[in-house]
Amino acid sequence: MKFRNFVSGVLPWVFAVLGLGAAAAGIVLSLTSIGAEPVLLEAPEAARETVISMLDQVSGGDYEGAGTLMLGQPSLGADRDAGEEAGAVLWSAFTDSISYELTGSCYATDSGVAQDVRITALVLDSVTQSLRQRTKDLLQQRLEGAEDVSEIYDEENNFREDVVMDALLEAMEAAIREDATYETVQVRVNLICVDGRWWVVPDAELLSAISGGVLN
Amino acid sequence: MGKLHVNTTMRDVKPALHLKTGHAPENWLGRLKTAGAVLVSVGCLALLALLLGSMLVSGGAKDAANGNTSNGMLMDRYDMYMTNQISDALDGVLAVEKVYWLNDEDIIAPEPDQTKFGSTTDPSSLQWLLDEAAELLEGQELLFSTDTVIMPGTEVRYYLDETILSITWKQSIGNACYNFNEVKIAHPSQFRRFLADGQYGSERQYYTTQMSASVNAVSAANGDFYKYRPYGIVVYNGQVHRAENTPDTCFIDDQGEMILVQDRTFSSQEEVQKFVEDNNIRFSLSFGPILVENYQVTMPRIYEFGEILGGFSRAALADMGDLHYLIVVNSFEGGLDLMPTLRTFAEVVQSFGCEKAYALDGGQTAIIVMNDQMVSTPSYGNQRMVSDMIYFATAIPDSE
């Protein structure tokens, strides 16, 4: 009897106190964990597909298309051709050389999800470092093969610009064929989900890998 | 504890029960407490879940934004990279040595730069000239040096640009006056032959100084005077125009080499033509004889032309090295009146270290000209009108 009276009298207060305590704890927890990183229990297939689509765009030379799959949809500034013809030839060779391989599955991270990728591409410097000697040698050949000085020199006795640039272009093409080396880098492609859609995070590591180090 | 009476009703029981348990149906405070506690707990849990769920979306975005380094300058940066690479590559163009040359079909050579002609009476003051010509000389030594003893009262004349060094001077050798024109050229096409009016067979003749001026020669000398006699081999601009009774002949190929061929080597013009084609011959000189071969005097004892046994002005073309020539003419001047025989002349020429030497027409024909002015004094004091000459020209094109 006394026990029943005790229980019936005290129990509600116990629940009330517990409820208030839980509420307080919940509020405190929420306020102190605003910056906490969520933990996801599984990574969606859609994120992996986003990585594939983005890299397909890059390997096709469509950097603007790749940018539409990146967080913030940045313009990567590749909406025009390279300024010099020799530069355009090299850039085309670079984008043609890009290949990738997804390693493992997409996995959850503290900030979202990530997909490890091996990206293989032409090393720009391996081509350009031989450009000087090749251009010089080609110009020398043109000089030796010319039948008239006007084929090589202009009215001011300087090398004709068209002859020089032609030699430069030919040197570039030869260097691409014979001197180019290729490098494979391991990149972690980070993604986050915004408004139900996965976006590639355009961080420095990824941009450097897909631009031959131009963007870094 | 008393027993319940059976006659009591539920209305009576309830209060009784209440009294027994201590609860009263109207105890709203307790129920309110219970309900409130439950509601507050549930509400907090819901709020907690809501907050946790929102962090799933927004927390990572902030970190991602912090890692976003896209700057939209891919092509701009690539162009900058390529500009540097191309600039470096084109720097190599400057290292390509400019090579100028002349076409044989162009009868008139580029005009020499008058500011590059000079003269001095003191050979020792010309070290700067030799230093400046070092690249053109490509390690070859000149016969002329700052120690050369020139004839008193005479001067050294010179011309130097990127493509040609030409020096003339006089020396006394064995009581004879020897006139020299030493030339180093950059390209074989600068050693040229000129026939009067620029064509074979012209009936007109000119002074060597006139022809020199007409073609912009830096320096010139007489040729074989092909029009004087109706025989000998005449090759001009790669074409054989005559091949009669062929004496010792000096062919000049497209590398500037002197190819010496003894007389009667060819029996027909067709053979000469084939030889010309096989050896890329540009022009020929047909007087002779061959004076020096393999650094040795090889002239014959008897020769059809040139009165080799008498004392006359002589002229010779000598090979001093790669694109390096020496014209030697002896003359009567400065009180030096010895006129050597051809053999004596050949021995003097050989003493200069030439690999090959070939006699050109002598006598009054023999002459050296620089900048359209006589350097050597011809026999009898005056030039002779002739049908041809050999000359050396600059290859630097005329600037507009």
Coordinates of C-alpha atoms in Angstrom, one line a residue:
Chain A
M1 CA 0.0 0.0 0.0
K2 CA 2.6 2.4 0.8
F3 CA 4.7 1.2 -2.1
R4 CA 1.7 1.7 -4.4
N5 CA 1.1 5.1 -3.1
F6 CA 4.8 5.8 -3.5
V7 CA 4.8 4.6 -7.1
S8 CA 1.6 6.4 -8.1
G9 CA 2.7 9.6 -6.6
V10 CA 6.3 9.6 -7.8
L11 CA 6.1 8.0 -11.2
P12 CA 4.6 10.9 -13.1
W13 CA 7.2 13.2 -11.7
V14 CA 9.8 10.7 -12.7
F15 CA 8.6 10.7 -16.3
A16 CA 8.3 14.5 -16.3
V17 CA 11.8 14.9 -15.1
L18 CA 13.0 12.4 -17.6
G19 CA 11.2 14.1 -20.4
L20 CA 12.5 17.5 -19.5
G21 CA 16.0 16.0 -19.2
A22 CA 15.7 14.4 -22.6
A23 CA 14.5 17.6 -24.0
A24 CA 17.4 19.5 -22.5
A25 CA 19.9 17.0 -23.7
G26 CA 18.5 17.0 -27.2
I27 CA 18.7 20.8 -27.3
V28 CA 22.2 20.9 -26.0
L29 CA 23.3 18.1 -28.3
S30 CA 21.8 19.9 -31.3
L31 CA 23.3 23.2 -30.5
T32 CA 26.8 21.8 -29.9
S33 CA 26.8 19.5 -33.0
I34 CA 25.8 21.9 -35.7
G35 CA 29.2 21.5 -37.4
A36 CA 29.3 17.8 -36.9
E37 CA 29.9 15.6 -39.9
P38 CA 27.2 13.2 -40.5
V39 CA 27.8 9.5 -40.9
L40 CA 26.2 7.8 -43.7
L41 CA 25.5 4.2 -43.6
E42 CA 25.7 3.6 -47.4
A43 CA 26.9 5.4 -50.7
P44 CA 24.5 5.6 -53.6
E45 CA 25.2 4.3 -57.1
A46 CA 24.3 7.7 -58.5
A47 CA 27.5 9.2 -57.1
R48 CA 29.6 6.7 -59.0
E49 CA 27.7 7.4 -62.2
T50 CA 28.4 11.1 -61.7
V51 CA 32.1 10.4 -61.5
I52 CA 32.0 8.3 -64.7
S53 CA 30.0 11.0 -66.5
M54 CA 32.3 13.7 -65.5
L55 CA 35.5 11.8 -66.5
D56 CA 33.9 10.8 -69.8
Q57 CA 33.4 14.5 -70.5
V58 CA 37.0 15.3 -69.7
S59 CA 38.4 12.5 -71.8
G60 CA 36.2 13.7 -74.6
G61 CA 37.7 17.2 -74.3
D62 CA 34.5 18.7 -73.1
Y63 CA 35.6 20.5 -69.9
E64 CA 32.6 22.7 -69.9
G65 CA 30.4 19.6 -69.9
A66 CA 32.4 18.2 -67.1
G67 CA 32.0 21.5 -65.2
T68 CA 28.2 21.0 -65.2
L69 CA 28.7 18.0 -63.0
M70 CA 30.8 19.8 -60.5
L71 CA 29.6 21.5 -57.4
G72 CA 28.7 25.0 -58.3
Q73 CA 28.8 24.1 -62.0
P74 CA 31.9 26.1 -62.5
S75 CA 33.1 27.1 -66.0
L76 CA 36.6 25.6 -66.2
G77 CA 37.5 28.2 -68.8
A78 CA 37.9 25.7 -71.6
D79 CA 35.2 27.2 -73.8
R80 CA 37.7 28.1 -76.5
D81 CA 40.6 26.6 -78.4
A82 CA 44.2 27.1 -77.5
G83 CA 45.7 30.3 -78.8
E84 CA 48.6 28.8 -80.8
E85 CA 48.1 26.1 -83.4
A86 CA 51.0 24.1 -81.9
G87 CA 49.4 24.5 -78.5
A88 CA 46.1 23.3 -79.8
V89 CA 47.7 20.2 -81.3
L90 CA 49.3 19.4 -77.9
W91 CA 46.1 20.0 -76.0
S92 CA 44.2 17.7 -78.3
A93 CA 46.8 15.0 -77.8
F94 CA 46.5 15.5 -74.1
T95 CA 42.7 15.2 -73.9
D96 CA 42.9 12.2 -76.3
S97 CA 45.3 10.5 -74.0
I98 CA 43.1 10.8 -70.9
S99 CA 41.9 7.5 -69.6
Y100 CA 40.6 6.5 -66.2
E101 CA 39.8 3.5 -64.1
L102 CA 37.6 3.4 -61.1
T103 CA 39.2 1.6 -58.3
G104 CA 36.9 0.0 -55.8
S105 CA 33.4 1.1 -55.0
C106 CA 32.1 4.5 -54.0
Y107 CA 32.4 4.9 -50.3
A108 CA 31.1 7.1 -47.6
T109 CA 33.3 9.8 -46.1
D110 CA 33.0 12.2 -43.3
S111 CA 31.9 14.9 -45.8
G112 CA 30.0 12.8 -48.3
V113 CA 31.1 10.1 -50.6
A114 CA 34.2 9.5 -52.6
Q115 CA 35.4 7.4 -55.5
D116 CA 39.0 6.5 -56.0
V117 CA 40.1 6.8 -59.6
R118 CA 43.3 6.2 -61.5
I119 CA 43.7 8.8 -64.2
T120 CA 46.3 8.3 -67.0
A121 CA 47.3 11.2 -69.2
L122 CA 50.1 12.6 -71.3
V123 CA 52.7 14.6 -69.5
L124 CA 52.8 18.0 -71.2
D125 CA 56.4 18.8 -70.2
S126 CA 57.6 15.5 -71.8
V127 CA 56.6 17.0 -75.1
T128 CA 57.6 20.6 -74.7
Q129 CA 61.1 20.0 -73.3
S130 CA 62.3 18.7 -76.7
L131 CA 60.5 21.5 -78.7
R132 CA 63.5 23.8 -78.8
Q133 CA 66.0 21.4 -80.3
R134 CA 63.5 19.9 -82.7
T135 CA 62.4 23.3 -84.0
K136 CA 66.0 24.3 -84.5
D137 CA 66.8 21.1 -86.4
L138 CA 63.8 21.4 -88.6
L139 CA 64.6 25.0 -89.4
Q140 CA 68.2 23.9 -90.3
Q141 CA 66.8 21.3 -92.6
R142 CA 64.6 23.8 -94.3
L143 CA 67.5 26.1 -94.8
E144 CA 69.6 23.4 -96.3
G145 CA 66.9 22.3 -98.6
A146 CA 65.8 25.7 -99.8
E147 CA 66.6 26.6 -103.4
D148 CA 66.2 30.3 -102.9
V149 CA 66.9 32.5 -99.8
S150 CA 63.4 34.0 -100.2
E151 CA 62.0 30.7 -99.1
I152 CA 63.5 31.2 -95.7
Y153 CA 64.2 34.9 -95.1
D154 CA 62.0 37.9 -95.4
E155 CA 62.9 41.3 -96.8
E156 CA 64.6 42.2 -93.6
N157 CA 66.7 39.0 -93.6
N158 CA 64.9 37.5 -90.7
F159 CA 63.5 34.1 -90.7
R160 CA 60.0 34.1 -92.2
E161 CA 57.4 33.8 -89.6
D162 CA 55.4 31.2 -91.5
V163 CA 58.5 29.1 -92.0
V164 CA 59.3 29.3 -88.3
M165 CA 55.8 28.5 -87.1
D166 CA 55.5 25.7 -89.6
A167 CA 58.7 24.2 -88.2
L168 CA 57.4 24.6 -84.7
L169 CA 54.2 22.8 -85.5
E170 CA 56.0 20.0 -87.2
A171 CA 58.4 19.8 -84.2
M172 CA 55.4 19.6 -81.9
E173 CA 53.8 16.8 -83.8
A174 CA 57.1 14.8 -83.8
A175 CA 57.6 15.4 -80.1
I176 CA 54.1 14.1 -79.4
R177 CA 54.8 11.0 -81.5
E178 CA 58.3 10.3 -80.2
D179 CA 58.9 12.0 -76.9
A180 CA 55.6 11.9 -75.0
T181 CA 55.4 10.0 -71.7
Y182 CA 52.3 9.2 -69.8
E183 CA 51.6 9.3 -66.1
T184 CA 49.0 7.6 -63.9
V185 CA 47.9 9.3 -60.8
Q186 CA 45.6 8.1 -58.1
V187 CA 42.9 10.6 -57.3
R188 CA 40.1 10.6 -54.7
V189 CA 37.1 12.2 -56.3
N190 CA 34.9 13.6 -53.6
L191 CA 31.1 14.1 -54.1
I192 CA 28.4 15.6 -52.0
C193 CA 24.6 15.4 -52.3
V194 CA 22.7 18.6 -52.7
D195 CA 19.0 18.7 -53.4
G196 CA 19.0 15.0 -54.0
R197 CA 21.7 15.1 -56.7
W198 CA 25.4 14.2 -56.5
W199 CA 28.0 16.7 -57.4
V200 CA 31.7 16.3 -57.9
V201 CA 33.8 18.5 -55.7
P202 CA 36.3 20.3 -58.0
D203 CA 39.2 20.2 -55.6
A204 CA 42.8 20.9 -56.5
E205 CA 43.9 17.3 -56.8
L206 CA 41.2 16.5 -59.3
L207 CA 41.6 19.7 -61.3
S208 CA 45.3 19.1 -61.6
A209 CA 44.9 15.6 -62.7
I210 CA 42.5 16.4 -65.5
S211 CA 44.3 19.5 -66.7
G212 CA 47.9 18.1 -66.9
G213 CA 48.8 20.3 -64.0
V214 CA 47.7 23.5 -65.7
L215 CA 45.0 24.0 -63.0
N216 CA 46.5 23.4 -59.6
Chain B
M1 CA -9.9 -4.4 7.4
G2 CA -13.6 -4.6 7.2
K3 CA -15.5 -6.6 4.6
L4 CA -17.6 -5.0 1.9
H5 CA -21.3 -5.2 2.5
V6 CA -23.1 -6.9 -0.3
N7 CA -25.8 -4.3 -0.5
T8 CA -23.5 -1.6 -1.5
T9 CA -23.6 -0.3 -5.1
M10 CA -20.8 0.6 -7.5
R11 CA -21.4 4.2 -6.8
D12 CA -20.7 3.4 -3.3
V13 CA -17.8 1.2 -4.3
K14 CA -16.0 3.6 -6.3
P15 CA -15.6 6.1 -3.6
A16 CA -14.7 3.3 -1.4
L17 CA -12.1 2.1 -3.8
H18 CA -10.8 5.6 -4.1
L19 CA -10.5 5.8 -0.4
K20 CA -8.7 2.4 -0.4
T21 CA -6.1 3.3 -3.1
G22 CA -5.5 7.0 -2.4
H23 CA -6.5 8.1 -6.0
A24 CA -9.3 10.4 -6.8
P25 CA -10.9 10.6 -10.3
E26 CA -10.4 14.3 -10.3
N27 CA -6.6 14.2 -9.8
W28 CA -5.9 16.1 -13.1
L29 CA -2.5 17.3 -11.9
G30 CA -1.0 13.9 -11.9
R31 CA -2.3 13.0 -15.3
L32 CA -1.2 16.3 -16.7
K33 CA 2.2 15.7 -15.4
T34 CA 2.4 12.3 -17.1
A35 CA 1.1 13.5 -20.4
G36 CA 3.3 16.5 -20.4
A37 CA 6.4 14.5 -19.7
V38 CA 5.6 12.2 -22.5
L39 CA 4.9 15.0 -25.0
V40 CA 8.0 16.9 -24.1
S41 CA 10.1 13.8 -24.5
V42 CA 8.7 12.9 -27.8
G43 CA 9.0 16.5 -29.0
C44 CA 12.6 16.7 -28.1
L45 CA 13.4 13.5 -29.7
A46 CA 11.7 14.7 -32.9
L47 CA 13.6 17.9 -32.8
L48 CA 16.8 16.1 -32.3
A49 CA 16.1 13.9 -35.3
L50 CA 15.2 16.9 -37.4
L51 CA 18.4 18.6 -36.6
L52 CA 20.5 15.5 -37.2
G53 CA 18.8 15.0 -40.5
S54 CA 19.5 18.5 -41.7
M55 CA 23.2 18.2 -40.9
L56 CA 23.3 15.3 -43.3
V57 CA 22.8 17.7 -46.1
S58 CA 24.3 21.0 -45.0
G59 CA 27.3 20.1 -43.0
G60 CA 29.2 18.5 -45.9
A61 CA 28.4 21.3 -48.3
K62 CA 30.4 23.7 -46.2
D63 CA 33.4 21.5 -46.2
A64 CA 33.1 20.9 -49.9
A65 CA 32.8 24.6 -50.5
N66 CA 36.0 25.0 -48.6
G67 CA 37.7 22.6 -50.9
N68 CA 36.4 24.1 -54.2
T69 CA 39.4 25.5 -56.1
S70 CA 37.9 25.8 -59.5
N71 CA 38.9 29.1 -61.0
G72 CA 37.6 28.8 -64.5
M73 CA 40.9 29.7 -66.3
L74 CA 41.9 26.5 -67.9
M75 CA 42.6 27.8 -71.4
D76 CA 44.1 31.1 -70.1
R77 CA 46.5 29.2 -68.0
Y78 CA 47.3 26.7 -70.8
D79 CA 47.9 29.5 -73.2
M80 CA 50.3 31.0 -70.7
Y81 CA 52.1 27.7 -70.3
M82 CA 52.3 27.3 -74.1
T83 CA 53.5 30.9 -74.6
N84 CA 56.4 30.2 -72.3
Q85 CA 57.2 26.9 -74.1
I86 CA 57.0 28.4 -77.5
S87 CA 59.1 31.4 -76.6
D88 CA 61.8 29.0 -75.3
A89 CA 61.5 26.9 -78.4
L90 CA 61.8 29.9 -80.7
D91 CA 64.9 31.1 -78.8
G92 CA 66.5 28.2 -80.5
V93 CA 65.7 29.7 -83.8
L94 CA 68.2 32.5 -83.0
A95 CA 70.8 29.8 -82.7
V96 CA 70.2 28.6 -86.2
E97 CA 73.0 30.2 -88.2
K98 CA 71.7 32.2 -91.0
V99 CA 72.9 30.9 -94.3
Y100 CA 72.7 33.1 -97.4
W101 CA 73.4 31.9 -100.9
L102 CA 73.1 33.1 -104.4
N103 CA 71.5 31.5 -107.5
D104 CA 73.6 31.2 -110.5
E105 CA 70.7 32.3 -112.6
D106 CA 70.9 35.6 -110.9
I107 CA 73.6 37.3 -112.9
I108 CA 73.9 40.2 -110.6
A109 CA 74.9 39.6 -107.0
P110 CA 73.8 41.6 -104.0
E111 CA 75.5 44.9 -103.6
P112 CA 78.3 44.9 -101.0
D113 CA 78.1 47.2 -98.1
Q114 CA 80.5 50.1 -98.8
T115 CA 81.0 50.7 -95.1
K116 CA 82.6 47.3 -94.9
F117 CA 85.4 48.1 -97.3
G118 CA 88.6 49.4 -95.8
S119 CA 92.3 49.8 -96.3
T120 CA 95.5 50.3 -94.4
T121 CA 99.2 50.6 -95.0
D122 CA 99.9 48.8 -91.7
P123 CA 99.1 45.1 -91.7
S124 CA 99.8 44.9 -88.0
S125 CA 96.7 47.0 -87.3
L126 CA 94.4 44.4 -88.8
Q127 CA 94.2 42.0 -86.0
W128 CA 90.6 43.2 -85.3
L129 CA 89.8 42.2 -88.9
L130 CA 91.1 38.7 -88.4
D131 CA 89.3 38.4 -85.0
E132 CA 86.0 39.5 -86.5
A133 CA 86.4 37.0 -89.4
A134 CA 87.1 34.1 -87.0
E135 CA 83.6 32.7 -87.3
L136 CA 83.7 32.9 -91.1
L137 CA 87.2 31.3 -91.2
E138 CA 86.0 28.3 -89.2
G139 CA 89.5 27.7 -87.9
Q140 CA 91.3 28.0 -91.2
E141 CA 94.5 30.0 -91.3
L142 CA 95.0 32.8 -93.7
L143 CA 98.0 33.3 -95.8
F144 CA 97.7 37.0 -94.9
S145 CA 98.7 37.9 -91.3
T146 CA 99.5 40.9 -89.3
D147 CA 103.2 40.0 -89.9
T148 CA 102.9 40.2 -93.6
V149 CA 105.5 42.5 -95.1
I150 CA 103.8 44.4 -97.9
M151 CA 105.5 46.3 -100.6
P152 CA 106.5 49.8 -99.5
G153 CA 104.1 52.5 -100.5
T154 CA 101.2 50.0 -101.0
E155 CA 98.2 49.1 -98.9
V156 CA 96.1 46.3 -97.7
R157 CA 92.5 46.4 -98.9
Y158 CA 89.8 44.4 -97.3
Y159 CA 86.1 43.7 -97.1
L160 CA 84.4 41.7 -94.4
D161 CA 80.7 40.8 -93.8
E162 CA 79.1 37.7 -92.4
T163 CA 79.5 35.9 -95.7
I164 CA 82.8 37.0 -97.2
L165 CA 86.3 38.1 -96.3
S166 CA 88.4 39.4 -99.1
I167 CA 91.9 40.8 -98.6
T168 CA 94.3 42.2 -101.2
W169 CA 97.9 43.1 -100.8
K170 CA 101.3 43.2 -102.6
Q171 CA 104.5 41.5 -101.7
S172 CA 108.0 41.4 -103.2
I173 CA 109.1 37.9 -103.8
G174 CA 112.3 37.2 -105.6
N175 CA 112.4 40.7 -107.0
A176 CA 109.0 40.3 -108.5
C177 CA 105.8 42.0 -107.4
Y178 CA 103.1 39.5 -106.4
N179 CA 99.6 40.7 -106.0
F180 CA 97.3 38.6 -103.8
N181 CA 93.6 38.4 -103.3
E182 CA 92.8 36.0 -100.5
V183 CA 89.1 35.2 -100.1
K184 CA 87.0 33.1 -97.7
I185 CA 83.4 32.7 -98.4
A186 CA 80.5 31.2 -96.5
H187 CA 78.7 29.6 -99.4
P188 CA 80.0 28.1 -102.7
S189 CA 77.6 30.2 -104.7
Q190 CA 79.6 33.3 -103.8
F191 CA 82.4 32.1 -106.1
R192 CA 81.1 33.1 -109.5
R193 CA 81.9 33.4 -113.1
F194 CA 80.7 36.1 -115.4
L195 CA 80.6 36.1 -119.2
A196 CA 80.2 39.4 -121.0
D197 CA 76.6 40.4 -121.1
G198 CA 75.8 37.5 -118.8
Q199 CA 75.7 35.0 -121.6
Y200 CA 77.9 32.7 -123.6
G201 CA 78.9 33.9 -127.0
S202 CA 78.5 37.6 -126.6
E203 CA 80.6 39.5 -129.1
R204 CA 81.1 42.3 -126.7
Q205 CA 84.1 42.6 -124.3
Y206 CA 84.6 44.8 -121.3
Y207 CA 87.3 45.8 -118.8
T208 CA 87.4 43.6 -115.7
T209 CA 86.6 46.6 -113.6
Q210 CA 83.5 47.3 -115.7
M211 CA 82.2 43.7 -115.4
S212 CA 83.0 43.8 -111.7
A213 CA 80.9 46.9 -111.2
S214 CA 78.0 45.4 -113.3
V215 CA 77.6 42.4 -111.1
N216 CA 78.5 43.9 -107.7
A217 CA 81.7 41.9 -107.2
V218 CA 83.5 42.4 -103.9
S219 CA 86.7 41.3 -105.7
A220 CA 87.4 39.9 -109.1
A221 CA 90.1 38.6 -111.3
N222 CA 90.5 37.7 -115.0
G223 CA 89.2 34.4 -116.2
D224 CA 90.3 32.3 -119.2
F225 CA 89.4 34.8 -121.9
Y226 CA 87.3 32.1 -123.5
K227 CA 86.4 34.2 -126.5
Y228 CA 90.0 34.8 -127.5
R229 CA 90.5 31.3 -128.9
P230 CA 87.9 28.9 -130.3
Y231 CA 88.8 25.9 -128.2
G232 CA 88.7 24.9 -124.6
I233 CA 85.8 23.8 -122.4
V234 CA 83.2 26.4 -121.5
V235 CA 80.7 25.4 -118.9
Y236 CA 78.4 28.2 -117.6
N237 CA 75.6 27.8 -115.2
G238 CA 75.8 24.1 -115.5
Q239 CA 75.6 24.0 -119.2
V240 CA 78.4 22.9 -121.6
H241 CA 78.7 25.5 -124.3
R242 CA 81.9 24.3 -125.8
A243 CA 84.2 21.4 -125.6
E244 CA 86.9 21.7 -128.3
N245 CA 90.4 20.4 -128.0
T246 CA 90.2 20.3 -124.3
P247 CA 93.2 21.6 -122.4
D248 CA 93.8 21.3 -118.7
T249 CA 90.5 22.4 -117.2
C250 CA 89.5 23.6 -113.8
F251 CA 85.8 22.8 -113.0
I252 CA 84.1 24.4 -110.1
D253 CA 81.4 22.2 -108.5
D254 CA 78.4 23.1 -106.4
Q255 CA 80.5 22.7 -103.2
G256 CA 83.1 25.2 -104.5
E257 CA 85.6 22.5 -105.1
M258 CA 88.2 22.9 -107.8
I259 CA 88.2 19.8 -109.9
L260 CA 91.3 19.7 -112.1
V261 CA 91.1 17.6 -115.2
Q262 CA 94.1 17.1 -117.5
D263 CA 93.9 17.8 -121.2
R264 CA 92.4 15.3 -123.6
T265 CA 90.5 13.5 -120.8
F266 CA 87.3 14.1 -122.8
S267 CA 86.8 13.1 -126.4
S268 CA 83.4 14.6 -127.0
Q269 CA 81.1 17.3 -125.7
E270 CA 78.7 14.6 -124.6
E271 CA 81.4 13.2 -122.3
V272 CA 82.0 16.7 -120.9
Q273 CA 78.2 17.1 -120.4
K274 CA 78.0 13.8 -118.5
F275 CA 80.9 14.8 -116.4
V276 CA 79.3 18.1 -115.6
E277 CA 76.0 16.4 -114.6
D278 CA 77.7 13.7 -112.6
N279 CA 79.8 16.2 -110.6
N280 CA 77.3 19.1 -110.3
I281 CA 79.7 21.4 -112.1
R282 CA 78.6 25.1 -112.1
F283 CA 81.3 26.5 -114.4
S284 CA 84.7 25.9 -115.8
L285 CA 87.9 27.7 -116.6
S286 CA 89.9 26.5 -119.5
F287 CA 93.4 27.9 -119.8
G288 CA 95.8 26.1 -117.6
P289 CA 98.0 24.2 -117.0
I290 CA 97.4 22.7 -113.7
L291 CA 100.2 24.1 -111.5
V292 CA 99.8 22.4 -108.2
E293 CA 98.1 19.1 -107.2
N294 CA 98.2 17.5 -103.8
Y295 CA 100.4 20.4 -102.6
Q296 CA 103.0 19.6 -105.2
V297 CA 104.0 21.4 -108.4
T298 CA 102.7 19.3 -111.3
M299 CA 102.8 21.6 -114.2
P300 CA 103.9 20.0 -117.5
R301 CA 107.1 20.8 -119.3
I302 CA 105.2 21.7 -122.4
Y303 CA 101.9 23.3 -122.7
E304 CA 99.8 24.6 -125.5
F305 CA 98.8 27.9 -124.0
G306 CA 100.4 30.7 -122.1
E307 CA 104.0 30.7 -123.3
I308 CA 105.0 28.9 -120.2
L309 CA 108.7 29.3 -120.7
G310 CA 108.7 33.0 -121.0
G311 CA 108.7 35.7 -118.4
F312 CA 105.2 37.3 -118.3
S313 CA 102.5 38.4 -115.9
R314 CA 100.9 35.3 -114.6
A315 CA 97.6 34.6 -112.8
A316 CA 96.6 31.6 -110.8
L317 CA 93.6 30.4 -108.9
A318 CA 94.6 28.4 -105.8
D319 CA 92.7 26.2 -103.4
M320 CA 93.6 27.1 -99.8
G321 CA 90.9 25.2 -98.0
D322 CA 87.2 24.8 -97.7
L323 CA 85.7 27.8 -99.6
H324 CA 89.1 29.5 -99.2
Y325 CA 90.8 30.8 -102.3
L326 CA 93.9 32.7 -103.4
I327 CA 94.3 34.6 -106.6
V328 CA 97.9 35.4 -107.4
V329 CA 99.0 37.8 -110.1
N330 CA 102.5 39.0 -110.6
S331 CA 103.0 42.4 -112.2
F332 CA 105.6 44.8 -113.1
E333 CA 105.5 47.6 -110.6
G334 CA 107.4 49.2 -107.7
G335 CA 110.7 48.8 -109.5
L336 CA 110.3 45.1 -109.4
D337 CA 110.7 43.9 -113.0
L338 CA 111.2 40.2 -112.7
M339 CA 108.6 38.4 -114.8
P340 CA 108.8 34.7 -113.8
T341 CA 108.4 31.7 -116.0
L342 CA 105.3 29.7 -115.3
R343 CA 107.3 27.1 -113.4
T344 CA 108.9 29.8 -111.2
F345 CA 105.4 31.2 -110.7
A346 CA 104.0 27.8 -109.9
E347 CA 106.7 27.2 -107.3
V348 CA 106.0 30.5 -105.6
V349 CA 102.3 29.7 -105.5
Q350 CA 102.9 26.2 -104.2
S351 CA 105.1 27.7 -101.4
F352 CA 101.9 29.3 -100.0
G353 CA 100.6 25.9 -99.0
C354 CA 97.8 25.5 -101.5
E355 CA 96.5 22.1 -102.2
K356 CA 95.7 22.9 -105.8
A357 CA 96.5 25.7 -108.2
Y358 CA 95.5 26.4 -111.8
A359 CA 96.9 28.9 -114.2
L360 CA 94.5 31.6 -115.6
D361 CA 95.2 33.7 -118.6
G362 CA 98.2 35.9 -118.0
G363 CA 99.9 38.8 -119.7
Q364 CA 97.8 41.9 -120.0
T365 CA 94.7 39.9 -119.1
A366 CA 96.0 39.2 -115.6
I367 CA 94.4 41.5 -113.1
I368 CA 93.0 41.7 -109.6
V369 CA 90.1 44.1 -108.9
M370 CA 88.5 45.0 -105.6
N371 CA 85.5 47.3 -105.2
D372 CA 85.6 47.9 -108.9
Q373 CA 89.2 49.3 -108.7
M374 CA 92.4 47.7 -110.0
V375 CA 94.6 46.3 -107.3
S376 CA 97.3 44.9 -109.6
T377 CA 98.8 47.0 -112.3
P378 CA 98.3 45.3 -115.7
S379 CA 101.1 44.8 -118.1
Y380 CA 101.5 48.0 -120.2
G381 CA 99.7 49.9 -117.5
N382 CA 96.2 49.5 -118.9
Q383 CA 93.5 46.9 -118.6
R384 CA 92.6 44.7 -121.5
M385 CA 89.0 44.3 -122.6
V386 CA 88.1 40.7 -122.1
S387 CA 85.2 38.3 -122.4
D388 CA 84.9 37.0 -118.9
M389 CA 86.1 37.1 -115.3
I390 CA 85.8 35.2 -112.1
Y391 CA 84.6 37.1 -109.0
F392 CA 83.5 36.8 -105.3
A393 CA 80.3 38.3 -104.0
T394 CA 78.6 38.9 -100.8
A395 CA 75.5 36.7 -100.2
I396 CA 73.7 39.0 -97.9
P397 CA 70.6 40.1 -99.7
D398 CA 70.0 43.7 -100.5
S399 CA 67.8 45.3 -97.8
E400 CA 64.8 47.3 -98.9

